[in-house]
Short mmCIF file of C-alpha atoms in Angstrom, two decimals:
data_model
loop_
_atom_site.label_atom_id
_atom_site.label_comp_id
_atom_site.label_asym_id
_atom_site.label_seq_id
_atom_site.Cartn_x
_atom_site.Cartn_y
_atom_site.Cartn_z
CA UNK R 7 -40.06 37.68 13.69
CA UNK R 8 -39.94 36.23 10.31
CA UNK R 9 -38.61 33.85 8.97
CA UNK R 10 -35.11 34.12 7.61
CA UNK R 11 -33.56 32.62 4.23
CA UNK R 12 -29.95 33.86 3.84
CA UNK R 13 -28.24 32.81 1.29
CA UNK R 14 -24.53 33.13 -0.25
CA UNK R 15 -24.97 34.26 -4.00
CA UNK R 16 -21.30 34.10 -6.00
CA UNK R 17 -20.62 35.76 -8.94
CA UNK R 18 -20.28 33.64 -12.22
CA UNK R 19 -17.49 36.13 -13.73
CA UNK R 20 -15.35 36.51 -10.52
CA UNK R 21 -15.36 33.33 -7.74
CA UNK R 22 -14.22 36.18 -5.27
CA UNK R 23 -17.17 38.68 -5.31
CA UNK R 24 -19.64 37.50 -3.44
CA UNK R 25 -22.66 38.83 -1.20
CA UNK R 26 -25.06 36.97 1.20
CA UNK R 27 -29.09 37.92 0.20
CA UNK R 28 -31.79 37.76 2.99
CA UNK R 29 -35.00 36.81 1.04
CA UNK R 30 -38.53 36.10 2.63
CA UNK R 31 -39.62 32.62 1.45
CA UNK R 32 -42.46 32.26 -0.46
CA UNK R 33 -45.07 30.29 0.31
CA UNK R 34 -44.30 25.78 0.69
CA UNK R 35 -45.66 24.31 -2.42
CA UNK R 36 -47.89 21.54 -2.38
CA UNK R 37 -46.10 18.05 -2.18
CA UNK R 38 -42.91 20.09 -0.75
CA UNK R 39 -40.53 20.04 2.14
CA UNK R 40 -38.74 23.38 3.57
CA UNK R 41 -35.93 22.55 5.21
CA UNK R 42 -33.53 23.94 7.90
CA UNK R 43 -30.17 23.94 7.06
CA UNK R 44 -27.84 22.67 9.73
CA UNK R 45 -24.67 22.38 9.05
CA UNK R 46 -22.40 22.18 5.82
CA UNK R 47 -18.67 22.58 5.22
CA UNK R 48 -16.69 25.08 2.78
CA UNK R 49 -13.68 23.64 1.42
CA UNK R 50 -12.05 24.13 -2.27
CA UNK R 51 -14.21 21.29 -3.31
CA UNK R 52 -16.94 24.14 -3.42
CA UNK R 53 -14.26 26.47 -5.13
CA UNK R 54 -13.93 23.70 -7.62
CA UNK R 55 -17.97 23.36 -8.39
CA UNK R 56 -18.14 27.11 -8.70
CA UNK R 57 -15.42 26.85 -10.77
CA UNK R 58 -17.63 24.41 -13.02
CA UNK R 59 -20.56 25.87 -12.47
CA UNK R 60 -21.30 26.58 -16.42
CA UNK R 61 -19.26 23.60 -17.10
CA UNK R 62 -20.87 20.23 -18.70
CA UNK R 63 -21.51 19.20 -14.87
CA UNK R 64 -23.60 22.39 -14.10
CA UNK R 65 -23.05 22.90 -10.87
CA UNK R 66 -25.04 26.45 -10.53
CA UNK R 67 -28.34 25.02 -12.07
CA UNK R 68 -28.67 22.73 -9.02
CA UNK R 69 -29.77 25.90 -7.45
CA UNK R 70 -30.43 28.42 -9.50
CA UNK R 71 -29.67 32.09 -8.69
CA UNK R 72 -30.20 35.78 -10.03
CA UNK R 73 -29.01 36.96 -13.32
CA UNK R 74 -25.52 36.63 -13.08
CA UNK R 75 -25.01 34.99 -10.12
CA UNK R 76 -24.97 31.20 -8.59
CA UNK R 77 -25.60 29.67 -5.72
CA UNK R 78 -22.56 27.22 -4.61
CA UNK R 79 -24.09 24.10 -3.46
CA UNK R 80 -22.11 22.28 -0.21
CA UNK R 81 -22.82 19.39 1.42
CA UNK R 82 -24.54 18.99 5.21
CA UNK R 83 -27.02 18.26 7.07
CA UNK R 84 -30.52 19.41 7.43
CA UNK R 85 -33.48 19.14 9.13
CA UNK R 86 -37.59 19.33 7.96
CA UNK R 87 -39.60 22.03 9.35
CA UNK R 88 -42.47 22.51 7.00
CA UNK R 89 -43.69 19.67 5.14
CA UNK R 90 -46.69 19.44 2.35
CA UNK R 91 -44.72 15.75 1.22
CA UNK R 92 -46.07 12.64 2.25
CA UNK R 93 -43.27 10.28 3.98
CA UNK R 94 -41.07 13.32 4.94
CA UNK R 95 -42.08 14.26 8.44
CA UNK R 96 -41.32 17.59 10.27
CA UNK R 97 -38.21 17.11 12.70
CA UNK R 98 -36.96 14.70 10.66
CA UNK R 99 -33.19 15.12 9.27
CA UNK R 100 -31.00 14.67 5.93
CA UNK R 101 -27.64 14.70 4.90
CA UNK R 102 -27.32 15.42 1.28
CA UNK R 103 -26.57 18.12 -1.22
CA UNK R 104 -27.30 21.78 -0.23
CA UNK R 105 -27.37 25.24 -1.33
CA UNK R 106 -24.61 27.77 0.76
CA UNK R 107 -27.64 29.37 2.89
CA UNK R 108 -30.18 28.85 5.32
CA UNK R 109 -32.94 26.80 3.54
CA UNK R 110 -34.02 24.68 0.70
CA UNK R 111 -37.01 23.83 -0.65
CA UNK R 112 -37.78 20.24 -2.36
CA UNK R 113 -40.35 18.43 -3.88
CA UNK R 114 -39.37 14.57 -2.43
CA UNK R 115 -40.10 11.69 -4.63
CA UNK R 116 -39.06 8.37 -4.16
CA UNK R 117 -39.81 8.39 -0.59
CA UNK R 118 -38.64 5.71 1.68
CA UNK R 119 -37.31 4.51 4.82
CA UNK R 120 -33.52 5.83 3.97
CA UNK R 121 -34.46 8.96 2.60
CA UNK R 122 -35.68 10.60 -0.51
CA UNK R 123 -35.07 12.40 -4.07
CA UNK R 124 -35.48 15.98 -4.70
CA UNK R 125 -37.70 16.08 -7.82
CA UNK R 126 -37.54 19.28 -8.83
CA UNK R 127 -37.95 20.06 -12.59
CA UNK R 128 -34.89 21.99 -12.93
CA UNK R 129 -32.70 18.94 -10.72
CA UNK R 130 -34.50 16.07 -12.88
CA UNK R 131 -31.22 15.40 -15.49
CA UNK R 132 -28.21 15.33 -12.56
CA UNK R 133 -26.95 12.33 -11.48
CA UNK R 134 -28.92 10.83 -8.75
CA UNK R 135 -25.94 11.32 -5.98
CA UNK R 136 -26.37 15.07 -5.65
CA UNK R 137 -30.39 14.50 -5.63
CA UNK R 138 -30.45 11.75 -3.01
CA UNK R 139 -31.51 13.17 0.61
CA UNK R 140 -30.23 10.32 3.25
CA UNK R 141 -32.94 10.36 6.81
CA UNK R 142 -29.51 10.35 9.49
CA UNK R 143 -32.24 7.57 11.52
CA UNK R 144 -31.28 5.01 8.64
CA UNK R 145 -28.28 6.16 7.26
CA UNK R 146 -25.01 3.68 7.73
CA UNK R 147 -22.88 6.30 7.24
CA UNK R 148 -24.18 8.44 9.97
CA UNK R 149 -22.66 9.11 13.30
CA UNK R 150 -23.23 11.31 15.72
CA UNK R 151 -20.25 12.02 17.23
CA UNK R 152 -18.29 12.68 13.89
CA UNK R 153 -20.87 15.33 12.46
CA UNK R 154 -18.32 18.14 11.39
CA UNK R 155 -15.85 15.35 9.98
CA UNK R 156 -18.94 14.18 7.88
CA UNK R 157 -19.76 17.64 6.08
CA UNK R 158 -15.85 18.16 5.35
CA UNK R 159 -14.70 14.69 4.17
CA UNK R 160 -17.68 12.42 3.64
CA UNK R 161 -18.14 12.92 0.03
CA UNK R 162 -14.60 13.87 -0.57
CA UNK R 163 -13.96 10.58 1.15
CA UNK R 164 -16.11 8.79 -1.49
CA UNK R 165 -14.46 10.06 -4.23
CA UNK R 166 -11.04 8.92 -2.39
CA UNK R 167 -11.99 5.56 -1.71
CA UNK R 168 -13.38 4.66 -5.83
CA UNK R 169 -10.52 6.15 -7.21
CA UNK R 170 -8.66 4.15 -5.57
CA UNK R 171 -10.42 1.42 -6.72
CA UNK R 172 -10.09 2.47 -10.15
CA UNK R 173 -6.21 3.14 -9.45
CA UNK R 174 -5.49 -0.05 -8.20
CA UNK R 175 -7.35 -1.97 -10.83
CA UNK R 176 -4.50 -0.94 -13.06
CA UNK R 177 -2.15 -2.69 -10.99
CA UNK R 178 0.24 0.49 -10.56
CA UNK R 179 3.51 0.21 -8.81
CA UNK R 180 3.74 3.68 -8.20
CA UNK R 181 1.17 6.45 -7.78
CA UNK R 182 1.93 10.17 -7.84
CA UNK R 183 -0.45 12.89 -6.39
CA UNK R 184 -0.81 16.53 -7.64
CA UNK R 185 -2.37 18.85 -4.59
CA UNK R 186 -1.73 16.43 -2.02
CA UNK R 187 -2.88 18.22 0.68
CA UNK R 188 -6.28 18.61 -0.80
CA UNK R 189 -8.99 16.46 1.06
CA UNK R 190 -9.86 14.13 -1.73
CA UNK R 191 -6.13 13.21 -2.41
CA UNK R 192 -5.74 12.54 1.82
CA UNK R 193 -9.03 10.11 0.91
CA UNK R 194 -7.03 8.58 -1.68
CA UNK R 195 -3.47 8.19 0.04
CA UNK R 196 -5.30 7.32 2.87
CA UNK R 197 -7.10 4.16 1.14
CA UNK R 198 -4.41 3.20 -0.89
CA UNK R 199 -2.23 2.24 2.50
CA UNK R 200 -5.12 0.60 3.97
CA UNK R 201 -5.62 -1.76 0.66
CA UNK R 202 -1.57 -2.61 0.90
CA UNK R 203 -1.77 -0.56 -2.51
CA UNK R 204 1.56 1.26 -3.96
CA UNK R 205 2.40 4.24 -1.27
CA UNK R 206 2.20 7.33 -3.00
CA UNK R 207 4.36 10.17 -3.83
CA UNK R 208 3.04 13.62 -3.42
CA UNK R 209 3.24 17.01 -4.97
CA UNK R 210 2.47 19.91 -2.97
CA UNK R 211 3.85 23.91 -2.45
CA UNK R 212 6.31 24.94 -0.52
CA UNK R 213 3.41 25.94 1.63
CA UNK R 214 1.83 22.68 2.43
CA UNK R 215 5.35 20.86 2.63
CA UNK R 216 5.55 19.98 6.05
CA UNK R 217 1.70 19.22 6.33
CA UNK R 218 2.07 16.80 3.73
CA UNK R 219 5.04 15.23 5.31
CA UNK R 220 3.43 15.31 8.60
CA UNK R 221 0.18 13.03 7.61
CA UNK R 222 2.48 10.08 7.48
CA UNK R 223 0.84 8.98 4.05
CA UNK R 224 3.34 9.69 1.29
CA UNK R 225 6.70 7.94 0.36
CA UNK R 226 8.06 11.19 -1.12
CA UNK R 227 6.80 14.40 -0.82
CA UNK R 228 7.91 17.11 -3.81
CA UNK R 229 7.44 20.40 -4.54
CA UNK R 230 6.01 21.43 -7.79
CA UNK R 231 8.90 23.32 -9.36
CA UNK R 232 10.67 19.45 -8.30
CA UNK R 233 8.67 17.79 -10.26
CA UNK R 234 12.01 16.30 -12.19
CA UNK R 235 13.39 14.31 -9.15
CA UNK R 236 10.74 11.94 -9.90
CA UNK R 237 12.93 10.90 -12.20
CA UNK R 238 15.59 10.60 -9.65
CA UNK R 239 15.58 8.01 -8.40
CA UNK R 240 12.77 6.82 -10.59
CA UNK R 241 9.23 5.17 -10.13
CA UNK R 242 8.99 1.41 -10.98
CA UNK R 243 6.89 1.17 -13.77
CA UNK R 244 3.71 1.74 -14.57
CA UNK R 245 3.24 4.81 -12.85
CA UNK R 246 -0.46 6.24 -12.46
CA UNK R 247 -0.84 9.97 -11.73
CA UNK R 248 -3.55 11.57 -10.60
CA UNK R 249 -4.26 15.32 -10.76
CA UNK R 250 -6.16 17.27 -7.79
CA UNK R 251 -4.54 20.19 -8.94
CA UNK R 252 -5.75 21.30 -12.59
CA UNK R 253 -2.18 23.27 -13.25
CA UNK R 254 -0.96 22.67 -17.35
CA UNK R 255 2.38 23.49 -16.79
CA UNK R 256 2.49 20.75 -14.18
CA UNK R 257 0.58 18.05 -15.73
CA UNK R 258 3.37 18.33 -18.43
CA UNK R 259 6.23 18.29 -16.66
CA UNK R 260 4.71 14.97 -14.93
CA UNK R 261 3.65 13.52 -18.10
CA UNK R 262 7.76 15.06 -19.54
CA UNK R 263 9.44 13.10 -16.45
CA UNK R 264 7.65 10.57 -16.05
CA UNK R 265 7.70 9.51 -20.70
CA UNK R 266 7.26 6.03 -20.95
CA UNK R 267 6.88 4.58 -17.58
CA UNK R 268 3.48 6.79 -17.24
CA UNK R 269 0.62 4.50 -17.97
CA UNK R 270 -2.50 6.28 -16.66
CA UNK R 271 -3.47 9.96 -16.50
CA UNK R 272 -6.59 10.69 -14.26
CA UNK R 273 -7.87 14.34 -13.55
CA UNK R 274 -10.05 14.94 -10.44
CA UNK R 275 -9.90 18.34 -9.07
CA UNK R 276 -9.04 22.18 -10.05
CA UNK R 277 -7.50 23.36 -7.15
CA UNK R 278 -5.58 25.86 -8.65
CA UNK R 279 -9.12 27.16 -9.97
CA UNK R 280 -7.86 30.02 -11.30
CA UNK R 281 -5.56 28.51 -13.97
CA UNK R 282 -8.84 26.94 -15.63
CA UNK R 283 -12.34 29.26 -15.26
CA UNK R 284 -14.07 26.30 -16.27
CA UNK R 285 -12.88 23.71 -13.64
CA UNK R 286 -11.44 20.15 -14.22
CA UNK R 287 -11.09 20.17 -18.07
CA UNK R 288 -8.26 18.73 -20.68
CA UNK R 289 -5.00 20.08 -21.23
CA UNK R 290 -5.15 23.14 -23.49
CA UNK R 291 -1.92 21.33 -25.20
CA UNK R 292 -1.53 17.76 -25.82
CA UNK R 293 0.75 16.12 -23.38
CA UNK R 294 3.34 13.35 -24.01
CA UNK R 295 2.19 9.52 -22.66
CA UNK R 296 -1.08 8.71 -22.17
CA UNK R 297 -4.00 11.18 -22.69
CA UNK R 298 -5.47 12.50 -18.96
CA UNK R 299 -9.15 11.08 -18.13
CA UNK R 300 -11.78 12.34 -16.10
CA UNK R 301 -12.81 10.32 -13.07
CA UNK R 302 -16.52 11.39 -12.29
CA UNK R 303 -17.61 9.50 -9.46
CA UNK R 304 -21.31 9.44 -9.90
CA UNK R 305 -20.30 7.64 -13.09
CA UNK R 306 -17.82 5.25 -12.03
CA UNK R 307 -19.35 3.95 -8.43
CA UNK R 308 -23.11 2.81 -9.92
CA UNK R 309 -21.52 0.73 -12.85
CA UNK R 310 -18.69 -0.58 -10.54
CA UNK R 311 -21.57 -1.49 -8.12
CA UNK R 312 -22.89 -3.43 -10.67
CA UNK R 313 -19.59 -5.32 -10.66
CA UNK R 314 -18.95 -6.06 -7.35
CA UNK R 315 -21.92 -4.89 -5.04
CA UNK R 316 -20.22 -5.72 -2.03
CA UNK R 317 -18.02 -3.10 -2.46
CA UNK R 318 -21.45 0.04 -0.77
CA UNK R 319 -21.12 -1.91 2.18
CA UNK R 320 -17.21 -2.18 2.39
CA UNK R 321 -17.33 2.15 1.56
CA UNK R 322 -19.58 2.25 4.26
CA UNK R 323 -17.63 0.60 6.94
CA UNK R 324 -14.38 2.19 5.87
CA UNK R 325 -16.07 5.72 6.03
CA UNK R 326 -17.03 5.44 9.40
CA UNK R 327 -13.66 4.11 10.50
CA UNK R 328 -12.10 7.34 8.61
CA UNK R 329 -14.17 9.86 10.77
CA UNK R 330 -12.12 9.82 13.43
CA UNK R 331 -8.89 9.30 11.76
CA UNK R 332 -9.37 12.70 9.88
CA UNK R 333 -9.16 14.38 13.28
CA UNK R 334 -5.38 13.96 12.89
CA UNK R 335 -5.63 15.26 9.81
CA UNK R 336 -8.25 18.28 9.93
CA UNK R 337 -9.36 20.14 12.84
CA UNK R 338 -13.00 20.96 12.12
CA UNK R 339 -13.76 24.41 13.24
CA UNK R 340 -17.89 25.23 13.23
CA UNK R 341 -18.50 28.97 13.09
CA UNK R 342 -21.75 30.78 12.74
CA UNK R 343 -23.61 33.56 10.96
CA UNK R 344 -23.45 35.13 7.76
CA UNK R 345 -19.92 37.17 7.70
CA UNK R 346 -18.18 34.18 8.71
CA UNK R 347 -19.75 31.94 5.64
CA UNK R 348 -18.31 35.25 3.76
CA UNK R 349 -14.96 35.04 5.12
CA UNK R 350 -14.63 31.82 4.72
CA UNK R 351 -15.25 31.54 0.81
CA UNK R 352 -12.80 34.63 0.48
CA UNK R 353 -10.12 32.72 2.21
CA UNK R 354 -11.04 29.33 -0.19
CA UNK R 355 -10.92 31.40 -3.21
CA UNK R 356 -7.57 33.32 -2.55
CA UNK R 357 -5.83 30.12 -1.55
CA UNK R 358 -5.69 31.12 2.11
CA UNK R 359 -7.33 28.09 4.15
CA UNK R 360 -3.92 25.73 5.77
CA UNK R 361 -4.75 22.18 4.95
CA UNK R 362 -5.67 21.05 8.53
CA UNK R 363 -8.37 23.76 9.23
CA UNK R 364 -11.69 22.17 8.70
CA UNK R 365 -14.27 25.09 8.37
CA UNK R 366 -17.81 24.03 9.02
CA UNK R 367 -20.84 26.41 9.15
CA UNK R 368 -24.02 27.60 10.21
CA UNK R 369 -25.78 30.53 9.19
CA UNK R 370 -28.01 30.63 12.87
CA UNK R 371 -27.04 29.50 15.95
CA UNK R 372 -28.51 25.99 16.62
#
């Protein structure tokens, strides 16, 4: 039988029509690894880098696609079984940054012990995070009991854990959260308790209400269209908000309640994807109080790690402790084949996942 190389294409004009291609693969380069793709999650993180995929960021010329279409990267593991690379042995396996499909091919450079970089041509000008492929035999974040909670949260996690670092290094005394249920802001909330940090509040639908409630991580929980009891009682100032959710109307009635006791503004997701085609982005209106900045973690964790380079190994150790936390949190659900990968991003683009369904993938049975 030959060999299979599914792959989900999306549509860069509509997030929601979408199609998985079977393609033979062409022949391995020379100095190039195929690999097997093993597992990866969907959540609306992908959403979000779809979302951005013509954006600044460029999340659909990681791996480009068709005329028209992009392929939505994800993260997982994977595993070598054709190698022309030197250092990259067949059997061996990576976690790292993957196309939605069965296989990826990549031309390692900077081979060592830990891993390697893909050195594509067309990957050369992305920050090195998305381009670093970690061997799971010398990875500290690995573990093998926790491999579903891994492809869901681990680099959701990371982004939790630095912004809270950056939050707390304006010495807040209250912290508000927009999308609260989203995995990222759980990271956050999560980290902030464990630091002794301010406990924050959360905004969330009507929907998500009594998930948000139920993680046990949030003073106050609010609904959007509430946004004006945070002025009642109010926050002791300075207040930092950060924004998961990428909605204008709510941004400004946070930055309208909050006036003068807001002193930071930090945008990190577009869950609401559809209010913004172009992903996490400014305000189309200027907003009262401080002016909202991005937090790009590939950006802000190598120049903080400059600072203090402690902090990779405390990440480390506190991302291993949070795998099995999250279990309380998500329930990681592993499906396989090609119509459930389908279903899935339908769900994630109409809104339609609950916050405590983890869905983790597999095109083939392992």
């Amino acid at each position: 039988m030959s060999e299979s190389m599914r792959e989900l294409h999306v549509s860069k004009q509509d997030l929601r029509e979408i199609r998985v291609v079977d393609r033979a693969p062409p022949p391995l380069a020379a100095g190039d690894a195929r690999l097997r793709i093993d597992l990866f999650a969907l959540t609306a993180n992908n959403i979000t880098y779809a979302a951005m995929g013509d954006s600044g960021l460029g999340y659909w010329r990681f791996f480009p696609g068709p005329e028209g279409w992009g392929r939505p990267p994800c993260w997982g593991f994977a595993t070598v079984t054709e190698s022309h690379a030197e250092g990259v042995a067949v059997g061996s396996r990576y976690f790292g940054f993957y196309p939605v499909g069965e296989r990826l091919d990549v031309t390692p450079v900077k081979v060592g012990p830990r891993g390697f970089v893909d050195g594509a041509a067309h990957r050369s000008a992305k920050a090195a995070v998305y381009n670093q492929y970690v061997d799971v035999a010398a990875d500290p974040g690995y573990d093998a009991d926790f491999e579903a909670e891994q492809t869901l949260f681990r680099p959701l996690y990371a982004t939790g854990w630095w912004a809270a670092d950056d939050v707390l290094r304006g010495a807040p005394r209250a912290v508000v959260l927009s999308s609260a249920s989203a995995k990222t802001a759980l990271a956050l909330a999560h980290q902030l308790r464990a630091l002794g940090g301010p406990v924050p509040v959360a905004l969330t639908s009507p929907r998500n209400e009594a998930y948000v409630r139920g993680t046990g991580l949030f003073e106050r929980v609010l609904r959007y269209e509430a946004v004006e009891a945070l002025a009642s009682p109010g926050l002791p100032a300075p207040v930092t908000y950060v924004d998961f959710l990428g909605r204008d109307e709510t941004n400004a009635a946070v930055h309208r309640t909050l006036g003068a006791t807001l002193a930071r503004s930090i945008l990190i997701g577009a869950t609401d994807w559809g209010d913004k085609a172009g992903g996490v982005q400014p305000p189309k209106t200027a907003l009262p109080g401080p002016k909202p900045a991005f937090f790009f973690l590939p950006t802000y964790a190598p120049a903080r790690l400059k600072e203090a380079p402690e902090l990779g190994a405390a990440m480390q150790r506190d991302l291993r402790a949070f795998y099995p936390a999250s279990r309380a949190l998500v329930t990681a659900r592993t499906r396989v084949g090609a119509d459930a990968v389908l279903e899935s991003w339908a769900r994630l683009a109409a809104g339609d996942v609950a916050p405590d369904e983890g869905l983790v993938h597999r095109f083939a049975a392992a």
